[in-house]
Amino acid sequence: MLISGSMAGLSQAVLGCPIEVVKIRLQTLGYIGRSYDCMRYIYNHEGIYGLYRGLVPMIWRDILPYGIYSIVYDWMYEVGNEIAVVRAIRMQSETHNGTLALKLEATLTSFAALLASVLSWTLIAPLDVVKTIMQAETNPSIHRNMLECVSMLWRAHNYRVLFSGVYMNIGKSYATLCGYQYCLNKCQSSVAKENKDRLNK
């Protein structure tokens, strides 16, 4: 679970870094125009390195939370199986509609999502801040690596700046995971209802 989640985060970081750089430049520098024009401007003035600024902290930022979430989710599922009532409802849902089981799964997953979001984003908040600072900088000679950026931020603003926006990221992550689970439960409920109607016919 850890390896699968971490590999997903690594793939997202490598493929999404140029997109993230363009997004941040559009949001922070007031660039007016199409995203493609902004990407071409960065490439013409900063080269391919400009499109991959902040890749290292972005890789670490995306590897850790995906891995942690996968482990926490799996752990929460196993914890549920240790509870007799939960295990009985899950077994019953294999032959019945399973509405109660779906609601229970949503509750357990919601708690798992909250726990995973708090753990992962609290740990990686400094990486997210460093990534954003590096990607917003247009001068290649500034923030040439992660340690230099951390040192500059620490001297200028102390350690608290490294946790800027952590609550917003926790909320975003939690809302995303809960939204995913809600949609998944709706799909499963619809399929269960169709199967029940087919058996009744």
Coordinates of N, CA and C in Angstrom, one line a residue:
M1 N 0.8 -1.2 0.0 CA 0.0 0.0 0.0 C 0.9 1.3 0.0
L2 N 1.9 1.2 0.8 CA 2.8 2.4 0.9 C 3.5 2.6 -0.5
I3 N 4.0 1.5 -1.1 CA 4.7 1.7 -2.3 C 3.8 2.2 -3.4
S4 N 2.6 1.6 -3.5 CA 1.6 2.0 -4.5 C 1.2 3.4 -4.4
G5 N 0.9 3.9 -3.2 CA 0.5 5.3 -3.0 C 1.7 6.2 -3.3
S6 N 2.9 5.8 -2.9 CA 4.0 6.7 -3.1 C 4.4 6.8 -4.6
M7 N 4.2 5.7 -5.3 CA 4.5 5.7 -6.8 C 3.5 6.6 -7.5
A8 N 2.2 6.6 -7.0 CA 1.2 7.4 -7.6 C 1.6 8.9 -7.3
G9 N 2.1 9.2 -6.1 CA 2.5 10.6 -5.8 C 3.7 11.0 -6.7
L10 N 4.6 10.1 -6.9 CA 5.8 10.4 -7.7 C 5.4 10.7 -9.1
S11 N 4.6 9.9 -9.7 CA 4.1 10.1 -11.1 C 3.4 11.4 -11.2
Q12 N 2.6 11.7 -10.2 CA 1.8 13.0 -10.3 C 2.8 14.2 -10.2
A13 N 3.8 14.1 -9.4 CA 4.8 15.2 -9.2 C 5.5 15.4 -10.5
V14 N 6.0 14.4 -11.1 CA 6.9 14.5 -12.3 C 6.0 15.0 -13.5
L15 N 4.8 14.5 -13.7 CA 4.0 14.9 -14.8 C 3.3 16.3 -14.5
G16 N 3.1 16.6 -13.3 CA 2.3 17.8 -13.0 C 3.1 19.0 -12.6
C17 N 4.5 18.9 -12.5 CA 5.3 20.0 -12.1 C 5.2 21.2 -13.0
P18 N 5.3 21.0 -14.4 CA 5.2 22.2 -15.3 C 3.8 22.9 -15.1
I19 N 2.8 22.1 -14.9 CA 1.4 22.6 -14.8 C 1.3 23.4 -13.5
E20 N 2.0 22.9 -12.4 CA 2.0 23.6 -11.1 C 2.7 24.9 -11.2
V21 N 3.8 24.9 -11.9 CA 4.6 26.1 -12.1 C 3.8 27.2 -12.8
V22 N 3.2 26.8 -13.9 CA 2.3 27.7 -14.7 C 1.2 28.3 -13.8
K23 N 0.5 27.4 -13.1 CA -0.6 27.8 -12.2 C -0.1 28.9 -11.2
I24 N 1.0 28.6 -10.6 CA 1.5 29.5 -9.6 C 1.9 30.9 -10.2
R25 N 2.5 30.8 -11.3 CA 2.9 32.1 -12.0 C 1.7 32.9 -12.4
L26 N 0.7 32.2 -12.9 CA -0.5 32.9 -13.2 C -1.2 33.5 -12.0
Q27 N -1.1 32.8 -10.9 CA -1.8 33.3 -9.7 C -1.0 34.4 -8.9
T28 N 0.3 34.4 -9.0 CA 1.1 35.3 -8.2 C 1.7 36.4 -8.9
L29 N 1.9 36.3 -10.2 CA 2.6 37.3 -11.0 C 1.7 38.2 -11.8
G30 N 0.4 37.9 -11.8 CA -0.5 38.7 -12.5 C -0.4 38.5 -14.0
Y31 N 0.1 37.4 -14.5 CA 0.3 37.2 -15.9 C -1.1 37.0 -16.6
I32 N -1.3 37.8 -17.6 CA -2.6 37.8 -18.3 C -2.4 37.1 -19.6
G33 N -3.2 36.1 -19.9 CA -3.1 35.3 -21.1 C -3.4 33.9 -20.9
R34 N -3.2 33.1 -22.0 CA -3.5 31.7 -21.9 C -2.4 30.9 -21.2
S35 N -2.8 29.8 -20.6 CA -1.8 29.0 -19.9 C -0.6 28.6 -20.8
Y36 N -1.0 28.2 -22.0 CA 0.1 27.7 -23.0 C 1.1 28.9 -23.2
D37 N 0.6 30.1 -23.4 CA 1.5 31.2 -23.6 C 2.4 31.4 -22.4
C38 N 1.9 31.3 -21.2 CA 2.7 31.4 -20.0 C 3.8 30.3 -20.0
M39 N 3.4 29.1 -20.3 CA 4.4 28.0 -20.3 C 5.5 28.2 -21.4
R40 N 5.1 28.7 -22.5 CA 6.1 29.0 -23.5 C 7.0 30.2 -23.1
Y41 N 6.4 31.2 -22.4 CA 7.2 32.3 -22.0 C 8.3 31.8 -20.9
I42 N 7.8 30.9 -20.0 CA 8.8 30.4 -19.0 C 9.9 29.6 -19.7
Y43 N 9.5 28.8 -20.7 CA 10.5 28.0 -21.4 C 11.5 28.8 -22.2
N44 N 11.0 29.9 -22.8 CA 11.9 30.8 -23.6 C 12.9 31.5 -22.7
H45 N 12.5 31.9 -21.5 CA 13.3 32.8 -20.7 C 14.1 32.0 -19.6
E46 N 13.6 30.8 -19.2 CA 14.3 30.1 -18.1 C 14.7 28.7 -18.6
G47 N 14.3 28.3 -19.8 CA 14.6 26.9 -20.2 C 13.7 25.9 -19.6
I48 N 14.1 24.6 -19.8 CA 13.3 23.5 -19.3 C 13.4 23.5 -17.8
Y49 N 14.5 24.0 -17.2 CA 14.6 24.0 -15.8 C 13.5 24.9 -15.1
G50 N 13.2 26.0 -15.8 CA 12.1 26.8 -15.3 C 10.8 26.1 -15.1
L51 N 10.5 25.2 -16.0 CA 9.2 24.4 -15.9 C 9.3 23.4 -14.8
Y52 N 10.5 23.1 -14.4 CA 10.6 22.0 -13.4 C 11.2 22.6 -12.1
R53 N 11.1 23.9 -11.9 CA 11.5 24.5 -10.6 C 10.7 23.9 -9.5
G54 N 11.3 23.6 -8.4 CA 10.6 23.1 -7.2 C 10.2 21.6 -7.3
L55 N 10.8 20.9 -8.3 CA 10.4 19.5 -8.5 C 10.8 18.6 -7.3
V56 N 12.0 18.9 -6.7 CA 12.4 18.0 -5.6 C 11.4 18.1 -4.4
P57 N 11.1 19.3 -3.9 CA 10.2 19.4 -2.8 C 8.8 18.9 -3.2
M58 N 8.4 19.1 -4.5 CA 7.1 18.6 -4.9 C 7.1 17.1 -4.9
I59 N 8.2 16.4 -5.3 CA 8.2 15.0 -5.3 C 8.0 14.5 -3.8
W60 N 8.8 15.1 -2.9 CA 8.7 14.6 -1.5 C 7.3 15.0 -1.0
R61 N 6.8 16.1 -1.4 CA 5.4 16.5 -0.9 C 4.4 15.5 -1.3
D62 N 4.5 15.0 -2.6 CA 3.4 14.1 -3.1 C 3.7 12.7 -2.8
I63 N 4.9 12.3 -2.5 CA 5.2 10.9 -2.2 C 4.6 10.6 -0.8
L64 N 4.9 11.5 0.2 CA 4.6 11.2 1.6 C 3.1 11.1 1.8
P65 N 2.3 12.1 1.4 CA 0.8 12.0 1.7 C 0.1 10.9 1.1
Y66 N 0.5 10.5 -0.2 CA -0.2 9.4 -0.8 C 0.1 8.1 -0.1
G67 N 1.4 7.9 0.2 CA 1.8 6.7 1.0 C 1.1 6.7 2.3
I68 N 1.1 7.8 3.0 CA 0.5 7.8 4.4 C -1.0 7.5 4.3
Y69 N -1.7 8.2 3.3 CA -3.1 7.9 3.2 C -3.4 6.5 2.9
S70 N -2.6 5.9 2.0 CA -2.9 4.5 1.7 C -2.8 3.6 2.9
I71 N -1.7 3.8 3.7 CA -1.5 3.0 4.9 C -2.6 3.3 5.9
V72 N -3.0 4.5 6.1 CA -4.1 4.8 7.1 C -5.4 4.2 6.7
Y73 N -5.7 4.4 5.4 CA -7.0 3.8 4.9 C -7.0 2.3 5.1
D74 N -5.9 1.6 4.8 CA -5.9 0.2 4.9 C -6.0 -0.2 6.4
W75 N -5.3 0.5 7.2 CA -5.3 0.3 8.7 C -6.7 0.4 9.2
M76 N -7.4 1.5 8.8 CA -8.8 1.8 9.3 C -9.7 0.7 8.9
Y77 N -9.5 0.2 7.7 CA -10.4 -0.9 7.2 C -10.2 -2.2 8.0
E78 N -8.9 -2.5 8.3 CA -8.6 -3.7 9.2 C -9.1 -3.5 10.6
V79 N -9.1 -2.3 11.1 CA -9.6 -2.0 12.4 C -11.1 -2.3 12.4
G80 N -11.8 -1.8 11.4 CA -13.2 -2.1 11.3 C -13.5 -3.6 11.3
N81 N -12.7 -4.4 10.6 CA -12.9 -5.8 10.6 C -12.8 -6.5 12.0
E82 N -12.0 -5.8 12.9 CA -11.9 -6.3 14.2 C -13.1 -6.1 15.1
I83 N -14.0 -5.2 14.7 CA -15.2 -4.9 15.4 C -16.3 -5.9 14.9
A84 N -16.9 -6.7 15.8 CA -17.8 -7.7 15.5 C -19.0 -7.2 14.7
V85 N -19.6 -6.1 15.1 CA -20.7 -5.5 14.5 C -20.4 -5.1 13.0
V86 N -19.3 -4.4 12.9 CA -18.8 -4.0 11.5 C -18.6 -5.2 10.6
R87 N -18.0 -6.2 11.1 CA -17.7 -7.4 10.4 C -19.0 -8.1 9.9
A88 N -20.0 -8.2 10.8 CA -21.3 -8.8 10.5 C -22.0 -8.0 9.5
I89 N -22.0 -6.7 9.5 CA -22.7 -5.9 8.6 C -22.0 -6.0 7.2
R90 N -20.7 -6.1 7.2 CA -20.0 -6.2 5.9 C -20.3 -7.6 5.3
M91 N -20.4 -8.6 6.1 CA -20.7 -9.9 5.5 C -22.1 -10.0 5.0
Q92 N -23.0 -9.3 5.7 CA -24.4 -9.3 5.3 C -24.6 -8.5 4.0
S93 N -23.8 -7.5 3.8 CA -23.9 -6.6 2.6 C -23.6 -7.4 1.3
E94 N -22.9 -8.5 1.5 CA -22.5 -9.3 0.3 C -23.8 -10.0 -0.3
T95 N -24.8 -10.2 0.4 CA -26.0 -10.8 -0.1 C -27.2 -9.9 0.0
H96 N -27.2 -8.7 0.6 CA -28.3 -7.8 0.7 C -27.9 -6.5 0.1
N97 N -28.9 -5.6 0.2 CA -28.7 -4.2 -0.3 C -27.4 -3.6 0.3
G98 N -27.2 -3.7 1.6 CA -26.0 -3.2 2.2 C -26.0 -1.7 2.4
T99 N -27.2 -1.1 2.5 CA -27.3 0.4 2.8 C -26.6 0.8 4.1
L100 N -26.9 0.0 5.1 CA -26.3 0.3 6.4 C -24.8 0.1 6.3
A101 N -24.3 -0.9 5.6 CA -22.9 -1.1 5.5 C -22.2 0.0 4.7
L102 N -22.9 0.5 3.7 CA -22.4 1.7 2.9 C -22.2 2.9 3.8
K103 N -23.2 3.1 4.6 CA -23.2 4.3 5.5 C -22.0 4.1 6.5
L104 N -21.9 2.9 7.0 CA -20.8 2.6 7.9 C -19.4 2.8 7.3
E105 N -19.3 2.3 6.1 CA -18.1 2.5 5.3 C -17.8 4.0 5.1
A106 N -18.8 4.7 4.8 CA -18.6 6.2 4.6 C -18.1 6.8 5.9
T107 N -18.6 6.4 7.0 CA -18.2 7.0 8.3 C -16.8 6.6 8.6
L108 N -16.4 5.4 8.5 CA -15.1 4.9 8.7 C -14.1 5.6 7.8
T109 N -14.4 5.7 6.5 CA -13.5 6.3 5.5 C -13.4 7.8 5.8
S110 N -14.5 8.4 6.2 CA -14.4 9.9 6.5 C -13.4 10.1 7.7
F111 N -13.5 9.3 8.7 CA -12.5 9.4 9.8 C -11.1 9.1 9.3
A112 N -11.0 8.1 8.5 CA -9.6 7.8 8.0 C -9.1 8.9 7.1
A113 N -10.0 9.5 6.3 CA -9.6 10.7 5.5 C -9.1 11.8 6.3
L114 N -9.8 12.1 7.4 CA -9.4 13.2 8.3 C -8.1 12.9 9.0
L115 N -7.9 11.7 9.5 CA -6.7 11.3 10.2 C -5.5 11.4 9.2
A116 N -5.7 10.8 8.0 CA -4.7 10.8 7.0 C -4.3 12.2 6.5
S117 N -5.3 13.1 6.4 CA -5.1 14.5 6.0 C -4.3 15.2 7.0
V118 N -4.6 15.1 8.3 CA -3.9 15.8 9.3 C -2.5 15.3 9.4
L119 N -2.3 14.0 9.4 CA -0.9 13.4 9.5 C -0.1 13.8 8.4
S120 N -0.6 13.6 7.2 CA 0.2 13.9 6.0 C 0.6 15.3 5.8
W121 N -0.4 16.2 5.8 CA -0.2 17.6 5.5 C 0.5 18.3 6.7
T122 N 0.4 17.9 7.9 CA 1.2 18.5 9.0 C 2.7 18.2 8.8
L123 N 3.0 17.0 8.3 CA 4.4 16.6 8.1 C 5.0 17.3 6.8
I124 N 4.2 17.5 5.8 CA 4.8 18.0 4.6 C 4.5 19.4 4.3
A125 N 3.8 20.1 5.2 CA 3.6 21.6 5.0 C 4.8 22.4 4.6
P126 N 6.0 22.2 5.3 CA 7.1 22.9 4.9 C 7.6 22.7 3.5
L127 N 7.4 21.4 3.0 CA 7.7 21.1 1.6 C 6.8 21.8 0.6
D128 N 5.6 21.9 1.0 CA 4.6 22.6 0.1 C 4.9 24.1 0.0
V129 N 5.3 24.7 1.2 CA 5.7 26.1 1.2 C 6.9 26.4 0.4
V130 N 7.9 25.5 0.6 CA 9.2 25.7 -0.2 C 8.9 25.5 -1.7
K131 N 8.1 24.5 -2.0 CA 7.8 24.3 -3.5 C 7.2 25.5 -4.1
T132 N 6.2 26.1 -3.4 CA 5.5 27.3 -3.9 C 6.4 28.5 -4.1
I133 N 7.3 28.7 -3.1 CA 8.2 29.8 -3.1 C 9.2 29.7 -4.3
M134 N 9.7 28.5 -4.4 CA 10.6 28.2 -5.5 C 10.0 28.4 -6.9
Q135 N 8.8 27.9 -7.0 CA 8.1 27.9 -8.3 C 7.6 29.3 -8.7
A136 N 7.4 30.2 -7.7 CA 7.0 31.5 -8.0 C 8.1 32.4 -8.4
E137 N 9.4 32.0 -8.1 CA 10.5 32.8 -8.3 C 11.0 32.7 -9.8
T138 N 11.1 33.8 -10.4 CA 11.5 33.9 -11.9 C 13.0 34.0 -12.1
N139 N 13.8 34.3 -11.0 CA 15.2 34.5 -11.2 C 15.9 33.1 -10.9
P140 N 16.5 32.5 -11.9 CA 17.1 31.2 -11.7 C 18.2 31.2 -10.6
S141 N 18.8 32.3 -10.3 CA 19.9 32.4 -9.3 C 19.4 32.4 -7.9
I142 N 18.1 32.6 -7.7 CA 17.5 32.7 -6.4 C 16.8 31.3 -6.1
H143 N 16.9 30.8 -4.9 CA 16.3 29.6 -4.5 C 16.8 28.4 -5.4
R144 N 18.1 28.3 -5.5 CA 18.6 27.3 -6.4 C 18.3 25.8 -5.9
N145 N 18.1 25.7 -4.7 CA 17.8 24.4 -4.1 C 16.9 24.5 -2.9
M146 N 16.5 23.4 -2.4 CA 15.5 23.4 -1.3 C 16.1 23.9 0.0
L147 N 17.3 23.5 0.3 CA 17.9 23.9 1.6 C 18.2 25.5 1.6
E148 N 18.6 26.0 0.5 CA 18.8 27.5 0.4 C 17.5 28.2 0.6
C149 N 16.4 27.7 0.1 CA 15.1 28.3 0.3 C 14.6 28.2 1.7
V150 N 14.8 27.1 2.3 CA 14.4 26.9 3.7 C 15.2 27.8 4.6
S151 N 16.5 27.9 4.4 CA 17.4 28.8 5.2 C 16.9 30.3 5.1
M152 N 16.6 30.7 3.9 CA 16.2 32.1 3.7 C 14.9 32.4 4.4
L153 N 13.9 31.4 4.3 CA 12.6 31.6 4.9 C 12.8 31.6 6.5
W154 N 13.6 30.7 7.0 CA 13.8 30.6 8.4 C 14.4 31.9 9.0
R155 N 15.4 32.5 8.3 CA 16.1 33.7 8.7 C 15.1 34.9 8.7
A156 N 14.3 34.9 7.7 CA 13.4 36.1 7.4 C 12.2 36.1 8.3
H157 N 11.6 34.9 8.5 CA 10.3 34.8 9.1 C 10.2 33.8 10.3
N158 N 11.2 33.1 10.6 CA 11.3 32.0 11.6 C 10.5 30.8 11.1
Y159 N 10.4 29.8 11.9 CA 9.9 28.5 11.5 C 8.4 28.5 11.1
R160 N 7.7 29.4 11.7 CA 6.2 29.4 11.5 C 5.8 29.6 10.1
V161 N 6.6 30.3 9.3 CA 6.2 30.5 7.9 C 6.2 29.2 7.1
L162 N 6.9 28.2 7.6 CA 7.0 26.9 6.9 C 5.7 26.1 7.0
F163 N 4.8 26.6 7.9 CA 3.5 25.9 8.1 C 2.3 26.8 7.6
S164 N 2.7 27.8 6.8 CA 1.6 28.6 6.3 C 0.6 27.8 5.4
G165 N -0.7 28.0 5.6 CA -1.7 27.4 4.8 C -1.9 25.9 5.1
V166 N -1.4 25.4 6.2 CA -1.5 23.9 6.5 C -3.0 23.6 6.8
Y167 N -3.7 24.5 7.4 CA -5.1 24.1 7.7 C -6.0 24.1 6.4
M168 N -5.6 25.0 5.5 CA -6.3 25.0 4.2 C -6.1 23.7 3.4
N169 N -4.8 23.2 3.5 CA -4.5 22.0 2.8 C -5.1 20.8 3.4
I170 N -5.2 20.8 4.7 CA -5.9 19.7 5.4 C -7.4 19.7 5.0
G171 N -8.0 20.8 5.0 CA -9.4 20.9 4.6 C -9.6 20.5 3.2
K172 N -8.8 20.9 2.3 CA -8.9 20.6 0.9 C -8.8 19.1 0.7
S173 N -7.8 18.5 1.4 CA -7.5 17.0 1.2 C -8.7 16.3 1.8
Y174 N -9.2 16.7 3.0 CA -10.3 16.0 3.6 C -11.6 16.1 2.7
A175 N -11.8 17.3 2.2 CA -13.0 17.4 1.4 C -13.0 16.6 0.1
T176 N -11.8 16.5 -0.5 CA -11.6 15.7 -1.7 C -11.8 14.2 -1.5
L177 N -11.2 13.7 -0.4 CA -11.4 12.3 -0.1 C -12.8 11.9 0.3
C178 N -13.5 12.8 1.0 CA -14.9 12.6 1.4 C -15.8 12.7 0.2
G179 N -15.5 13.6 -0.7 CA -16.3 13.7 -2.0 C -16.1 12.4 -2.8
Y180 N -14.9 11.9 -2.9 CA -14.6 10.7 -3.6 C -15.4 9.5 -3.0
Q181 N -15.4 9.4 -1.6 CA -16.1 8.3 -1.0 C -17.6 8.4 -1.2
Y182 N -18.1 9.7 -1.1 CA -19.6 9.9 -1.3 C -20.0 9.4 -2.7
C183 N -19.3 9.8 -3.7 CA -19.6 9.4 -5.1 C -19.5 7.9 -5.3
L184 N -18.4 7.3 -4.7 CA -18.2 5.8 -4.7 C -19.4 5.1 -4.1
N185 N -19.8 5.6 -2.9 CA -20.9 5.0 -2.2 C -22.2 5.0 -3.0
K186 N -22.5 6.2 -3.7 CA -23.6 6.3 -4.5 C -23.6 5.3 -5.7
C187 N -22.5 5.1 -6.3 CA -22.3 4.2 -7.4 C -22.6 2.8 -6.9
Q188 N -22.0 2.4 -5.7 CA -22.2 1.1 -5.2 C -23.6 0.8 -4.8
S189 N -24.3 1.8 -4.2 CA -25.7 1.7 -3.8 C -26.6 1.5 -5.1
S190 N -26.2 2.2 -6.2 CA -27.0 2.0 -7.4 C -26.9 0.7 -8.0
V191 N -25.6 0.1 -8.0 CA -25.4 -1.2 -8.5 C -26.1 -2.3 -7.6
A192 N -26.0 -2.1 -6.3 CA -26.7 -3.0 -5.4 C -28.2 -3.0 -5.6
K193 N -28.8 -1.9 -5.8 CA -30.2 -1.8 -6.1 C -30.6 -2.5 -7.4
E194 N -29.8 -2.3 -8.4 CA -30.0 -2.9 -9.7 C -29.9 -4.4 -9.6
N195 N -29.0 -4.9 -8.9 CA -28.8 -6.4 -8.7 C -30.0 -6.9 -7.9
K196 N -30.5 -6.2 -6.9 CA -31.6 -6.7 -6.1 C -32.9 -6.7 -7.0
D197 N -33.1 -5.7 -7.8 CA -34.3 -5.7 -8.7 C -34.2 -6.8 -9.7
R198 N -33.0 -7.1 -10.2 CA -32.8 -8.2 -11.2 C -33.1 -9.5 -10.6
L199 N -32.7 -9.7 -9.3 CA -33.0 -11.0 -8.6 C -34.5 -11.1 -8.4
N200 N -35.1 -10.0 -8.0 CA -36.6 -10.1 -7.7 C -37.4 -10.4 -9.0
K201 N -36.9 -10.1 -10.1 CA -37.6 -10.4 -11.4 C -37.5 -11.9 -11.7

